[in-house]
PDB file of C-alpha atoms in Angstrom:
ATOM      1  CA  MET A   1       0.497  -0.063  -0.291  1.00 74.00           C
ATOM      2  CA  PRO A   2       1.520   2.795  -0.831  1.00 83.00           C
ATOM      3  CA  ASP A   3       2.242   5.790   2.093  1.00 95.00           C
ATOM      4  CA  ILE A   4       1.265   9.781   1.395  1.00 97.00           C
ATOM      5  CA  ARG A   5       3.873  12.455   2.951  1.00 96.00           C
ATOM      6  CA  ARG A   6       4.753  15.750   2.859  1.00 95.00           C
ATOM      7  CA  LEU A   7       7.914  15.992   0.723  1.00 94.00           C
ATOM      8  CA  THR A   8      11.195  17.455   2.451  1.00 93.00           C
ATOM      9  CA  PRO A   9      13.780  19.851   0.252  1.00 92.00           C
ATOM     10  CA  GLU A  10      15.923  16.124   0.051  1.00 93.00           C
ATOM     11  CA  ASP A  11      13.165  15.010  -2.175  1.00 93.00           C
ATOM     12  CA  ASP A  12      12.924  17.829  -4.377  1.00 91.00           C
ATOM     13  CA  ALA A  13      14.907  16.337  -6.925  1.00 91.00           C
ATOM     14  CA  ALA A  14      13.089  13.036  -7.067  1.00 93.00           C
ATOM     15  CA  ALA A  15       9.577  15.468  -7.181  1.00 92.00           C
ATOM     16  CA  GLU A  16      10.187  17.537 -10.108  1.00 90.00           C
ATOM     17  CA  ALA A  17      11.563  14.248 -12.478  1.00 91.00           C
ATOM     18  CA  LEU A  18       8.359  13.081 -11.555  1.00 92.00           C
ATOM     19  CA  LEU A  19       6.371  16.286 -12.433  1.00 89.00           C
ATOM     20  CA  ARG A  20       8.302  16.560 -15.783  1.00 87.00           C
ATOM     21  CA  ARG A  21       7.709  12.763 -16.843  1.00 89.00           C
ATOM     22  CA  ALA A  22       4.570  13.446 -15.657  1.00 88.00           C
ATOM     23  CA  PHE A  23       3.326  16.631 -17.866  1.00 83.00           C
ATOM     24  CA  ALA A  24       5.374  15.328 -20.761  1.00 79.00           C
ATOM     25  CA  ASP A  25       1.815  14.740 -22.757  1.00 76.00           C
ATOM     26  CA  TYR A  26       0.947  18.400 -21.841  1.00 71.00           C
ATOM     27  CA  VAL A  27       3.686  20.111 -22.386  1.00 67.00           C
ATOM     28  CA  ARG A  28       4.222  18.866 -26.258  1.00 71.00           C
ATOM     29  CA  ARG A  29       0.458  19.789 -26.307  1.00 70.00           C
ATOM     30  CA  LEU A  30       0.604  23.446 -24.788  1.00 66.00           C
ATOM     31  CA  GLY A  31       4.226  23.892 -26.485  1.00 68.00           C
ATOM     32  CA  ARG A  32       5.648  24.751 -23.461  1.00 62.00           C
ATOM     33  CA  ALA A  33       5.829  23.518 -19.774  1.00 60.00           C
ATOM     34  CA  PRO A  34       3.235  24.621 -17.352  1.00 54.00           C
ATOM     35  CA  GLN A  35       5.326  26.350 -15.503  1.00 53.00           C
ATOM     36  CA  GLY A  36       9.079  27.413 -16.237  1.00 50.00           C
ATOM     37  CA  ASP A  37      12.260  24.681 -15.108  1.00 48.00           C
ATOM     38  CA  LEU A  38      11.749  25.960 -10.958  1.00 54.00           C
ATOM     39  CA  ASP A  39      11.132  23.063  -8.830  1.00 73.00           C
ATOM     40  CA  ARG A  40       8.040  23.205  -8.032  1.00 80.00           C
ATOM     41  CA  ALA A  41       8.093  21.633  -4.429  1.00 83.00           C
ATOM     42  CA  ALA A  42      10.478  23.911  -3.222  1.00 83.00           C
ATOM     43  CA  GLU A  43       8.394  26.911  -5.225  1.00 84.00           C
ATOM     44  CA  ALA A  44       5.123  25.443  -3.021  1.00 84.00           C
ATOM     45  CA  ARG A  45       7.091  25.420   0.269  1.00 84.00           C
ATOM     46  CA  ALA A  46       8.509  29.373  -0.318  1.00 83.00           C
ATOM     47  CA  LYS A  47       5.260  30.491  -0.541  1.00 86.00           C
ATOM     48  CA  GLY A  48       4.286  28.885   2.140  1.00 88.00           C
ATOM     49  CA  GLY A  49       2.480  25.940   0.780  1.00 90.00           C
ATOM     50  CA  LEU A  50       3.198  22.594   0.707  1.00 91.00           C
ATOM     51  CA  ALA A  51       4.358  19.098  -0.993  1.00 93.00           C
ATOM     52  CA  MET A  52       3.276  16.705  -0.751  1.00 96.00           C
ATOM     53  CA  GLY A  53       3.494  13.351  -2.178  1.00 96.00           C
ATOM     54  CA  LEU A  54       2.838   9.331  -2.507  1.00 97.00           C
ATOM     55  CA  GLU A  55       5.857   6.378  -2.478  1.00 96.00           C
ATOM     56  CA  GLU A  56       5.697   2.907  -2.798  1.00 95.00           C
ATOM     57  CA  TYR A  57       9.154   1.041  -1.281  1.00 94.00           C
ATOM     58  CA  GLY A  58      10.463   4.605  -1.366  1.00 92.00           C
ATOM     59  CA  ARG A  59       9.431   5.468  -4.767  1.00 94.00           C
ATOM     60  CA  LEU A  60       7.837   8.367  -5.758  1.00 96.00           C
ATOM     61  CA  LEU A  61       4.724   7.891  -7.983  1.00 97.00           C
ATOM     62  CA  ALA A  62       2.754  11.041  -6.986  1.00 96.00           C
ATOM     63  CA  VAL A  63       2.769  14.759  -6.457  1.00 95.00           C
ATOM     64  CA  ALA A  64       0.891  17.757  -5.503  1.00 95.00           C
ATOM     65  CA  THR A  65       2.179  20.685  -4.620  1.00 93.00           C
ATOM     66  CA  LEU A  66      -0.254  23.693  -3.119  1.00 94.00           C
ATOM     67  CA  HIS A  67       0.042  27.339  -1.982  1.00 93.00           C
ATOM     68  CA  PRO A  68      -1.985  30.305   0.046  1.00 94.00           C
ATOM     69  CA  GLU A  69      -3.847  32.164  -2.212  1.00 93.00           C
ATOM     70  CA  ALA A  70      -3.672  36.442  -1.336  1.00 87.00           C
ATOM     71  CA  ALA A  71      -7.436  36.082  -0.090  1.00 91.00           C
ATOM     72  CA  PRO A  72      -7.670  34.554   3.543  1.00 93.00           C
ATOM     73  CA  GLY A  73      -8.735  30.594   3.489  1.00 95.00           C
ATOM     74  CA  VAL A  74      -7.741  29.822  -0.118  1.00 96.00           C
ATOM     75  CA  TRP A  75      -5.258  28.174  -1.245  1.00 96.00           C
ATOM     76  CA  LEU A  76      -4.132  26.401  -4.867  1.00 95.00           C
ATOM     77  CA  LEU A  77      -3.152  23.118  -6.187  1.00 95.00           C
ATOM     78  CA  SER A  78      -0.331  24.497  -8.603  1.00 91.00           C
ATOM     79  CA  HIS A  79       0.670  20.883  -9.689  1.00 91.00           C
ATOM     80  CA  LEU A  80      -0.608  17.364  -9.693  1.00 94.00           C
ATOM     81  CA  GLY A  81       1.287  14.747 -11.362  1.00 93.00           C
ATOM     82  CA  VAL A  82       0.938  11.214 -11.739  1.00 95.00           C
ATOM     83  CA  ASP A  83       3.921   9.200 -12.635  1.00 95.00           C
ATOM     84  CA  PRO A  84       2.969   7.734 -16.408  1.00 94.00           C
ATOM     85  CA  GLU A  85       3.114   4.264 -15.525  1.00 94.00           C
ATOM     86  CA  ARG A  86       0.756   4.198 -12.542  1.00 95.00           C
ATOM     87  CA  GLN A  87      -1.832   6.245 -13.884  1.00 92.00           C
ATOM     88  CA  GLY A  88      -5.103   4.852 -14.193  1.00 92.00           C
ATOM     89  CA  GLU A  89      -4.846   3.455 -10.892  1.00 95.00           C
ATOM     90  CA  ALA A  90      -6.618   6.378  -8.788  1.00 95.00           C
ATOM     91  CA  LEU A  91      -3.333   7.210  -7.320  1.00 96.00           C
ATOM     92  CA  GLY A  92      -4.003  11.322  -7.835  1.00 95.00           C
ATOM     93  CA  ASP A  93      -7.173  10.466  -6.231  1.00 96.00           C
ATOM     94  CA  ARG A  94      -5.390   9.230  -3.214  1.00 97.00           C
ATOM     95  CA  LEU A  95      -3.061  12.123  -3.194  1.00 97.00           C
ATOM     96  CA  LEU A  96      -5.231  14.864  -3.589  1.00 97.00           C
ATOM     97  CA  ASP A  97      -7.941  13.409  -0.588  1.00 96.00           C
ATOM     98  CA  ALA A  98      -4.784  13.239   1.734  1.00 97.00           C
ATOM     99  CA  ALA A  99      -3.668  17.230   0.560  1.00 96.00           C
ATOM    100  CA  GLU A 100      -7.607  18.032   0.973  1.00 97.00           C
ATOM    101  CA  ALA A 101      -7.547  16.496   4.123  1.00 96.00           C
ATOM    102  CA  GLU A 102      -4.512  18.385   5.972  1.00 95.00           C
ATOM    103  CA  LEU A 103      -5.649  21.463   4.553  1.00 96.00           C
ATOM    104  CA  ALA A 104      -9.442  21.352   5.699  1.00 96.00           C
ATOM    105  CA  ALA A 105      -7.611  20.542   8.776  1.00 94.00           C
ATOM    106  CA  GLU A 106      -5.824  23.303   9.077  1.00 91.00           C
ATOM    107  CA  GLY A 107      -8.739  26.067   8.585  1.00 94.00           C
ATOM    108  CA  ALA A 108      -8.548  25.819   4.487  1.00 96.00           C
ATOM    109  CA  GLU A 109     -11.772  26.772   2.991  1.00 97.00           C
ATOM    110  CA  ARG A 110     -11.140  26.675  -0.569  1.00 97.00           C
ATOM    111  CA  LEU A 111      -8.812  25.022  -3.191  1.00 97.00           C
ATOM    112  CA  GLN A 112      -8.764  26.605  -6.424  1.00 96.00           C
ATOM    113  CA  LEU A 113      -6.420  25.097 -10.044  1.00 95.00           C
ATOM    114  CA  VAL A 114      -5.923  26.895 -13.432  1.00 90.00           C
ATOM    115  CA  THR A 115      -5.503  24.451 -16.763  1.00 88.00           C
ATOM    116  CA  ALA A 116      -5.440  24.582 -19.692  1.00 84.00           C
ATOM    117  CA  ALA A 117      -9.118  24.264 -21.648  1.00 87.00           C
ATOM    118  CA  PHE A 118      -8.304  21.888 -23.982  1.00 85.00           C
ATOM    119  CA  ARG A 119      -7.440  19.230 -21.198  1.00 85.00           C
ATOM    120  CA  ASP A 120     -11.086  17.889 -21.414  1.00 89.00           C
ATOM    121  CA  ASP A 121      -9.876  14.562 -19.617  1.00 89.00           C
ATOM    122  CA  LEU A 122      -7.828  16.963 -16.542  1.00 90.00           C
ATOM    123  CA  VAL A 123     -11.276  19.029 -16.718  1.00 94.00           C
ATOM    124  CA  GLY A 124     -13.159  16.126 -16.637  1.00 95.00           C
ATOM    125  CA  PHE A 125     -10.802  14.764 -13.935  1.00 95.00           C
ATOM    126  CA  TYR A 126     -11.177  17.667 -11.231  1.00 96.00           C
ATOM    127  CA  ALA A 127     -15.249  18.132 -12.059  1.00 97.00           C
ATOM    128  CA  ARG A 128     -15.401  14.287 -10.858  1.00 96.00           C
ATOM    129  CA  ARG A 129     -13.772  15.223  -8.205  1.00 96.00           C
ATOM    130  CA  GLY A 130     -15.832  17.649  -6.967  1.00 97.00           C
ATOM    131  CA  PHE A 131     -14.703  20.983  -8.152  1.00 98.00           C
ATOM    132  CA  GLU A 132     -16.895  23.841 -10.130  1.00 97.00           C
ATOM    133  CA  ILE A 133     -15.403  26.007 -13.118  1.00 96.00           C
ATOM    134  CA  VAL A 134     -15.580  29.574 -12.262  1.00 96.00           C
ATOM    135  CA  ARG A 135     -13.527  31.088 -15.001  1.00 91.00           C
ATOM    136  CA  ARG A 136     -12.914  30.465 -18.661  1.00 89.00           C
ATOM    137  CA  GLY A 137     -10.689  32.733 -20.886  1.00 84.00           C
ATOM    138  CA  PRO A 138      -7.160  33.285 -22.110  1.00 76.00           C
ATOM    139  CA  PRO A 139      -4.190  32.820 -19.795  1.00 69.00           C
ATOM    140  CA  GLY A 140      -3.040  36.143 -17.863  1.00 61.00           C
ATOM    141  CA  HIS A 141       0.352  35.861 -18.156  1.00 57.00           C
ATOM    142  CA  GLY A 142       0.456  36.439 -22.309  1.00 56.00           C
ATOM    143  CA  GLU A 143       2.676  33.682 -22.382  1.00 58.00           C
ATOM    144  CA  ASP A 144       0.689  31.501 -25.125  1.00 61.00           C
ATOM    145  CA  GLN A 145      -2.690  31.972 -27.123  1.00 71.00           C
ATOM    146  CA  HIS A 146      -4.304  28.614 -24.672  1.00 77.00           C
ATOM    147  CA  GLU A 147      -7.623  28.574 -22.886  1.00 86.00           C
ATOM    148  CA  ARG A 148      -7.536  28.527 -19.449  1.00 87.00           C
ATOM    149  CA  VAL A 149     -10.183  26.849 -16.874  1.00 92.00           C
ATOM    150  CA  ARG A 150     -10.323  28.114 -13.143  1.00 94.00           C
ATOM    151  CA  MET A 151     -11.764  25.395 -11.423  1.00 96.00           C
ATOM    152  CA  GLU A 152     -12.454  25.773  -7.651  1.00 97.00           C
ATOM    153  CA  LYS A 153     -13.902  23.224  -4.379  1.00 98.00           C
ATOM    154  CA  ARG A 154     -15.196  24.114  -0.949  1.00 97.00           C
ATOM    155  CA  LEU A 155     -13.671  21.929   1.322  1.00 96.00           C
ATOM    156  CA  ALA A 156     -15.516  20.501   4.510  1.00 73.00           C
TER     157      ALA A 156
END
């Protein structure tokens, strides 16, 4: 049974490598990485957030990075990635369940995310998990022309 835990700086290289593998198809379709060549786990921690991982026998299989937004009680799921060899095994669901429970226990009220609108599979995944679309539109950063979808979920 895989274990879920907060990641430490010692896990950052493995987390980054996993996210690169998990986002490979996204990068091909988008034409660029969803975020620059930043260390996503370290970036989340630097913003007062957390990086969580699901691992089995010491091998990282899924990573989630989250950080608080400016509005009180609102957090952003900046990245959720599952090892491509293990996708379809509900590992992302398990990790996101754990992250949502941890955030709710710490007083978070809402969890938001932004994804590319053309990724119907991702929009559907998050919708099945209780996220609702709150906005569609062009990206605010001007790096490409792909429409974005902002989704939000109230935490118990």
